[in-house]
Amino acid sequence: MTATDLVAETQGGADDPRTLHQQVLARLRQSILLGRIEPGQALTIRGLAVELGVSAMPVREALRQLVAERALELMDNRRVRIPPMTIERFDDLIAARVVLEAEAAARAMPYVNEALIARLEAEDAELNKAVAERDYDRWIGANYAFHSMLYGAAGQSAFLPLIESLWLQIGPFLRRAMRTISGHYTVDRHSEALAALRRRDTMALRIAIEADIRDGIAHIGSTLIRSEALGAGAARGPSTSSGRADVVRETV
Amino acid sequence: MTATDLVAETQGGADDPRTLHQQVLARLRQSILLGRIEPGQALTIRGLAVELGVSAMPVREALRQLVAERALELMDNRRVRIPPMTIERFDDLIAARVVLEAEAAARAMPYVNEALIARLEAEDAELNKAVAERDYDRWIGANYAFHSMLYGAAGQSAFLPLIESLWLQIGPFLRRAMRTISGHYTVDRHSEALAALRRRDTMALRIAIEADIRDGIAHIGSTLIRSEALGAGAARGPSTSSGRADVVRETV
DNA sequence: CCGGCAAAAATGTGATCACATGGCGGCATG
DNA sequence: CATGCCGCCATGTGATCACATTTTTGCCGG
């Protein structure tokens, strides 16, 4: 399998109307969202370009865009990395998620109809199945789909991009924490949210969303306590070009 | 005055440690924030590059970054523009500002000390002076400084970038509305916020911040009603390269 | 065996070029 | 005089190149 195949086989054929840099961006964004990129992993323009079978230019633009969304961080040496997580930052991100997503959900309420609820239920079922099968990617993906489907009910909202940015910042640190708490997923907050939607109960919806956010990731905080400043610098992966390519090949 | 001088004289000399694209980004960002770029104005890579005395590359990257921050929008024809404003979007943006900034202010409270209050007072005085002198740029600048100073009290916060994105989206439409309400600025919400800070009254602070946001821009909504979808397409400026250059010269 | 130094490889940045696409005006035609 | 078509020019996209800086590596002396 060539690197080019990697790009072509999952998404974006030759007739993809999107520009190359948009395809690269979508790919990298999903990788970050699903936690496939290790916090300390080397992210070089040329490396990713070879990896994705494109030239450096689209990768450059995609990286810039991800830096703007705070999914990546531009270091002093002008390299790019996943921003290291600290307890303070994590706390901020969760707080921002809570206020933004609760408000976004509340503002979506007027647009809720049976069709939307049905789609949300389908996504919730998909999520539960993924949880049962311990399929992490589908789990995260379905969870994200559920939330964005709800917040986007009113059409394009100004909230969604902001929330996406927060997801991207949390994504890389979600996976490791998920493993440890995969058994703790006892209360189905999505069911509570769906019940609130059916009753058109905005307040209950806010509570369910907040609980969902806090439940899903509350345990990450303790993970962070055990390893301060996660992904700060010591956890640098293999740095030779061959080594990096190997790691990225299975992750991007 | 050459175009190069335009860049050099206000900021960023030859020994600026920042990369060119960062300088261009900062310049464009400020222009958008201060409403110096008309919603319908043509924004071309080559045009801005000539304007700013740089090559196309830094401009490309800066534009991408601003698109990621939602300050600009990538149209289907791959051109870039200030996203047209609608009542719905404006309503979203204000709602997002309120919840984010209220929360950010509340979370800054533990870090409030006399030094910070003093700096905020100084910025507020600067703001009032700018208002009295009808100096729009300083007005907006001081207002922005006041808010970001408060929200950033706890050091780098995850809230600030999100809030900045919202400011950038509102900026282009603020100026015209400001003109019409410049006389209505009767209640000084910043004073209320400062009083709340001195009393360490988090709830009062939230209320003051929310009131400040809503007061300052409440009248824009009515402006939008009179001209739906502001900057949608009809308000396209001159499109010849010479015409564009003239417009941008005095605005960027 | 370890530490530092110099050479070499790699990386980010910026510039320039080729190409396809789209917008615009001029021109012919009704 | 209005309208539709065609060609030209401007623009965005992607590739490649040169250069400065950083990082890695290999080597030498202690």
PDB file of N, CA and C in Angstrom, chain A residues 81-133:
ATOM      1  N   ARG A  81       2.891  21.157  17.317  1.00  0.00           N
ATOM      2  CA  ARG A  81       2.635  19.986  18.136  1.00  0.00           C
ATOM      3  C   ARG A  81       1.230  20.050  18.712  1.00  0.00           C
ATOM      4  N   ILE A  82       0.823  18.935  19.284  1.00  0.00           N
ATOM      5  CA  ILE A  82      -0.415  18.936  20.069  1.00  0.00           C
ATOM      6  C   ILE A  82      -0.113  19.678  21.364  1.00  0.00           C
ATOM      7  N   PRO A  83      -0.889  20.679  21.707  1.00  0.00           N
ATOM      8  CA  PRO A  83      -0.593  21.440  22.931  1.00  0.00           C
ATOM      9  C   PRO A  83      -0.624  20.524  24.139  1.00  0.00           C
ATOM     10  N   PRO A  84       0.379  20.606  24.979  1.00  0.00           N
ATOM     11  CA  PRO A  84       0.371  19.771  26.184  1.00  0.00           C
ATOM     12  C   PRO A  84      -0.809  20.132  27.065  1.00  0.00           C
ATOM     13  N   MET A  85      -1.349  19.139  27.719  1.00  0.00           N
ATOM     14  CA  MET A  85      -2.526  19.378  28.551  1.00  0.00           C
ATOM     15  C   MET A  85      -2.107  19.592  29.997  1.00  0.00           C
ATOM     16  N   THR A  86      -2.714  20.561  30.623  1.00  0.00           N
ATOM     17  CA  THR A  86      -2.523  20.766  32.058  1.00  0.00           C
ATOM     18  C   THR A  86      -3.886  20.706  32.718  1.00  0.00           C
ATOM     19  N   ILE A  87      -3.868  20.571  33.999  1.00  0.00           N
ATOM     20  CA  ILE A  87      -5.139  20.517  34.723  1.00  0.00           C
ATOM     21  C   ILE A  87      -5.918  21.807  34.519  1.00  0.00           C
ATOM     22  N   GLU A  88      -5.207  22.923  34.566  1.00  0.00           N
ATOM     23  CA  GLU A  88      -5.891  24.210  34.422  1.00  0.00           C
ATOM     24  C   GLU A  88      -6.551  24.304  33.048  1.00  0.00           C
ATOM     25  N   ARG A  89      -5.782  23.943  32.017  1.00  0.00           N
ATOM     26  CA  ARG A  89      -6.340  24.054  30.679  1.00  0.00           C
ATOM     27  C   ARG A  89      -7.509  23.099  30.502  1.00  0.00           C
ATOM     28  N   PHE A  90      -7.344  21.903  31.017  1.00  0.00           N
ATOM     29  CA  PHE A  90      -8.436  20.941  30.893  1.00  0.00           C
ATOM     30  C   PHE A  90      -9.691  21.462  31.573  1.00  0.00           C
ATOM     31  N   ASP A  91      -9.494  22.032  32.739  1.00  0.00           N
ATOM     32  CA  ASP A  91     -10.624  22.600  33.470  1.00  0.00           C
ATOM     33  C   ASP A  91     -11.304  23.696  32.649  1.00  0.00           C
ATOM     34  N   ASP A  92     -10.512  24.539  32.057  1.00  0.00           N
ATOM     35  CA  ASP A  92     -11.046  25.589  31.186  1.00  0.00           C
ATOM     36  C   ASP A  92     -11.851  25.006  30.033  1.00  0.00           C
ATOM     37  N   LEU A  93     -11.280  24.000  29.411  1.00  0.00           N
ATOM     38  CA  LEU A  93     -11.933  23.431  28.234  1.00  0.00           C
ATOM     39  C   LEU A  93     -13.278  22.825  28.593  1.00  0.00           C
ATOM     40  N   ILE A  94     -13.319  22.138  29.713  1.00  0.00           N
ATOM     41  CA  ILE A  94     -14.589  21.545  30.136  1.00  0.00           C
ATOM     42  C   ILE A  94     -15.596  22.634  30.470  1.00  0.00           C
ATOM     43  N   ALA A  95     -15.141  23.647  31.176  1.00  0.00           N
ATOM     44  CA  ALA A  95     -16.056  24.735  31.530  1.00  0.00           C
ATOM     45  C   ALA A  95     -16.613  25.395  30.275  1.00  0.00           C
ATOM     46  N   ALA A  96     -15.744  25.604  29.306  1.00  0.00           N
ATOM     47  CA  ALA A  96     -16.197  26.226  28.065  1.00  0.00           C
ATOM     48  C   ALA A  96     -17.177  25.310  27.342  1.00  0.00           C
ATOM     49  N   ARG A  97     -16.870  24.035  27.331  1.00  0.00           N
ATOM     50  CA  ARG A  97     -17.794  23.092  26.688  1.00  0.00           C
ATOM     51  C   ARG A  97     -19.156  23.151  27.351  1.00  0.00           C
ATOM     52  N   VAL A  98     -19.168  23.158  28.667  1.00  0.00           N
ATOM     53  CA  VAL A  98     -20.446  23.129  29.379  1.00  0.00           C
ATOM     54  C   VAL A  98     -21.293  24.346  29.023  1.00  0.00           C
ATOM     55  N   VAL A  99     -20.725  25.527  29.137  1.00  0.00           N
ATOM     56  CA  VAL A  99     -21.558  26.712  28.892  1.00  0.00           C
ATOM     57  C   VAL A  99     -21.953  26.803  27.420  1.00  0.00           C
ATOM     58  N   LEU A 100     -21.015  26.480  26.528  1.00  0.00           N
ATOM     59  CA  LEU A 100     -21.328  26.609  25.110  1.00  0.00           C
ATOM     60  C   LEU A 100     -22.339  25.552  24.656  1.00  0.00           C
ATOM     61  N   GLU A 101     -22.118  24.331  25.060  1.00  0.00           N
ATOM     62  CA  GLU A 101     -22.983  23.264  24.570  1.00  0.00           C
ATOM     63  C   GLU A 101     -24.358  23.320  25.226  1.00  0.00           C
ATOM     64  N   ALA A 102     -24.403  23.704  26.485  1.00  0.00           N
ATOM     65  CA  ALA A 102     -25.716  23.844  27.122  1.00  0.00           C
ATOM     66  C   ALA A 102     -26.515  24.933  26.419  1.00  0.00           C
ATOM     67  N   GLU A 103     -25.864  26.024  26.148  1.00  0.00           N
ATOM     68  CA  GLU A 103     -26.562  27.120  25.465  1.00  0.00           C
ATOM     69  C   GLU A 103     -26.950  26.713  24.040  1.00  0.00           C
ATOM     70  N   ALA A 104     -26.024  26.063  23.360  1.00  0.00           N
ATOM     71  CA  ALA A 104     -26.318  25.642  21.986  1.00  0.00           C
ATOM     72  C   ALA A 104     -27.498  24.679  21.965  1.00  0.00           C
ATOM     73  N   ALA A 105     -27.537  23.783  22.924  1.00  0.00           N
ATOM     74  CA  ALA A 105     -28.650  22.829  22.987  1.00  0.00           C
ATOM     75  C   ALA A 105     -29.958  23.560  23.256  1.00  0.00           C
ATOM     76  N   ALA A 106     -29.907  24.480  24.192  1.00  0.00           N
ATOM     77  CA  ALA A 106     -31.129  25.219  24.523  1.00  0.00           C
ATOM     78  C   ALA A 106     -31.629  25.993  23.311  1.00  0.00           C
ATOM     79  N   ARG A 107     -30.703  26.557  22.582  1.00  0.00           N
ATOM     80  CA  ARG A 107     -31.104  27.355  21.422  1.00  0.00           C
ATOM     81  C   ARG A 107     -31.563  26.480  20.260  1.00  0.00           C
ATOM     82  N   ALA A 108     -31.254  25.208  20.324  1.00  0.00           N
ATOM     83  CA  ALA A 108     -31.705  24.302  19.263  1.00  0.00           C
ATOM     84  C   ALA A 108     -33.132  23.828  19.512  1.00  0.00           C
ATOM     85  N   MET A 109     -33.570  23.980  20.748  1.00  0.00           N
ATOM     86  CA  MET A 109     -34.886  23.444  21.136  1.00  0.00           C
ATOM     87  C   MET A 109     -36.024  23.839  20.187  1.00  0.00           C
ATOM     88  N   PRO A 110     -36.128  25.091  19.791  1.00  0.00           N
ATOM     89  CA  PRO A 110     -37.247  25.457  18.904  1.00  0.00           C
ATOM     90  C   PRO A 110     -37.251  24.696  17.584  1.00  0.00           C
ATOM     91  N   TYR A 111     -36.132  24.150  17.222  1.00  0.00           N
ATOM     92  CA  TYR A 111     -36.034  23.476  15.922  1.00  0.00           C
ATOM     93  C   TYR A 111     -36.168  21.963  16.046  1.00  0.00           C
ATOM     94  N   VAL A 112     -36.405  21.512  17.252  1.00  0.00           N
ATOM     95  CA  VAL A 112     -36.501  20.069  17.468  1.00  0.00           C
ATOM     96  C   VAL A 112     -37.828  19.554  16.936  1.00  0.00           C
ATOM     97  N   ASN A 113     -37.729  18.497  16.158  1.00  0.00           N
ATOM     98  CA  ASN A 113     -38.957  17.841  15.687  1.00  0.00           C
ATOM     99  C   ASN A 113     -38.765  16.328  15.724  1.00  0.00           C
ATOM    100  N   GLU A 114     -39.776  15.618  15.360  1.00  0.00           N
ATOM    101  CA  GLU A 114     -39.710  14.156  15.467  1.00  0.00           C
ATOM    102  C   GLU A 114     -38.583  13.576  14.619  1.00  0.00           C
ATOM    103  N   ALA A 115     -38.414  14.145  13.452  1.00  0.00           N
ATOM    104  CA  ALA A 115     -37.371  13.609  12.566  1.00  0.00           C
ATOM    105  C   ALA A 115     -35.994  13.740  13.222  1.00  0.00           C
ATOM    106  N   LEU A 116     -35.754  14.884  13.824  1.00  0.00           N
ATOM    107  CA  LEU A 116     -34.465  15.084  14.475  1.00  0.00           C
ATOM    108  C   LEU A 116     -34.286  14.108  15.628  1.00  0.00           C
ATOM    109  N   ILE A 117     -35.331  13.970  16.426  1.00  0.00           N
ATOM    110  CA  ILE A 117     -35.240  13.049  17.561  1.00  0.00           C
ATOM    111  C   ILE A 117     -34.954  11.633  17.072  1.00  0.00           C
ATOM    112  N   ALA A 118     -35.592  11.270  15.978  1.00  0.00           N
ATOM    113  CA  ALA A 118     -35.368   9.925  15.432  1.00  0.00           C
ATOM    114  C   ALA A 118     -33.910   9.752  15.020  1.00  0.00           C
ATOM    115  N   ARG A 119     -33.371  10.770  14.375  1.00  0.00           N
ATOM    116  CA  ARG A 119     -31.970  10.665  13.958  1.00  0.00           C
ATOM    117  C   ARG A 119     -31.049  10.603  15.167  1.00  0.00           C
ATOM    118  N   LEU A 120     -31.388  11.379  16.185  1.00  0.00           N
ATOM    119  CA  LEU A 120     -30.570  11.353  17.398  1.00  0.00           C
ATOM    120  C   LEU A 120     -30.636   9.988  18.072  1.00  0.00           C
ATOM    121  N   GLU A 121     -31.826   9.417  18.063  1.00  0.00           N
ATOM    122  CA  GLU A 121     -31.957   8.083  18.662  1.00  0.00           C
ATOM    123  C   GLU A 121     -31.113   7.065  17.907  1.00  0.00           C
ATOM    124  N   ALA A 122     -31.127   7.171  16.600  1.00  0.00           N
ATOM    125  CA  ALA A 122     -30.328   6.246  15.802  1.00  0.00           C
ATOM    126  C   ALA A 122     -28.842   6.397  16.148  1.00  0.00           C
ATOM    127  N   GLU A 123     -28.410   7.635  16.276  1.00  0.00           N
ATOM    128  CA  GLU A 123     -27.006   7.864  16.594  1.00  0.00           C
ATOM    129  C   GLU A 123     -26.678   7.367  17.994  1.00  0.00           C
ATOM    130  N   ASP A 124     -27.630   7.527  18.896  1.00  0.00           N
ATOM    131  CA  ASP A 124     -27.424   7.056  20.263  1.00  0.00           C
ATOM    132  C   ASP A 124     -27.314   5.536  20.292  1.00  0.00           C
ATOM    133  N   ALA A 125     -28.139   4.892  19.475  1.00  0.00           N
ATOM    134  CA  ALA A 125     -28.064   3.427  19.404  1.00  0.00           C
ATOM    135  C   ALA A 125     -26.707   2.996  18.859  1.00  0.00           C
ATOM    136  N   GLU A 126     -26.281   3.683  17.831  1.00  0.00           N
ATOM    137  CA  GLU A 126     -24.957   3.400  17.271  1.00  0.00           C
ATOM    138  C   GLU A 126     -23.885   3.573  18.334  1.00  0.00           C
ATOM    139  N   LEU A 127     -24.034   4.608  19.130  1.00  0.00           N
ATOM    140  CA  LEU A 127     -23.065   4.863  20.186  1.00  0.00           C
ATOM    141  C   LEU A 127     -23.044   3.724  21.200  1.00  0.00           C
ATOM    142  N   ASN A 128     -24.231   3.304  21.636  1.00  0.00           N
ATOM    143  CA  ASN A 128     -24.291   2.237  22.638  1.00  0.00           C
ATOM    144  C   ASN A 128     -23.688   0.945  22.103  1.00  0.00           C
ATOM    145  N   LYS A 129     -23.926   0.717  20.823  1.00  0.00           N
ATOM    146  CA  LYS A 129     -23.350  -0.483  20.226  1.00  0.00           C
ATOM    147  C   LYS A 129     -21.825  -0.401  20.242  1.00  0.00           C
ATOM    148  N   ALA A 130     -21.339   0.791  19.896  1.00  0.00           N
ATOM    149  CA  ALA A 130     -19.887   0.975  19.872  1.00  0.00           C
ATOM    150  C   ALA A 130     -19.303   0.785  21.267  1.00  0.00           C
ATOM    151  N   VAL A 131     -20.010   1.292  22.268  1.00  0.00           N
ATOM    152  CA  VAL A 131     -19.535   1.129  23.642  1.00  0.00           C
ATOM    153  C   VAL A 131     -19.480  -0.350  24.001  1.00  0.00           C
ATOM    154  N   ALA A 132     -20.536  -1.062  23.657  1.00  0.00           N
ATOM    155  CA  ALA A 132     -20.584  -2.477  23.990  1.00  0.00           C
ATOM    156  C   ALA A 132     -19.450  -3.242  23.328  1.00  0.00           C
ATOM    157  N   GLU A 133     -19.126  -2.822  22.110  1.00  0.00           N
ATOM    158  CA  GLU A 133     -18.079  -3.531  21.376  1.00  0.00           C
ATOM    159  C   GLU A 133     -16.699  -2.964  21.645  1.00  0.00           C
TER     160      GLU A 133
END
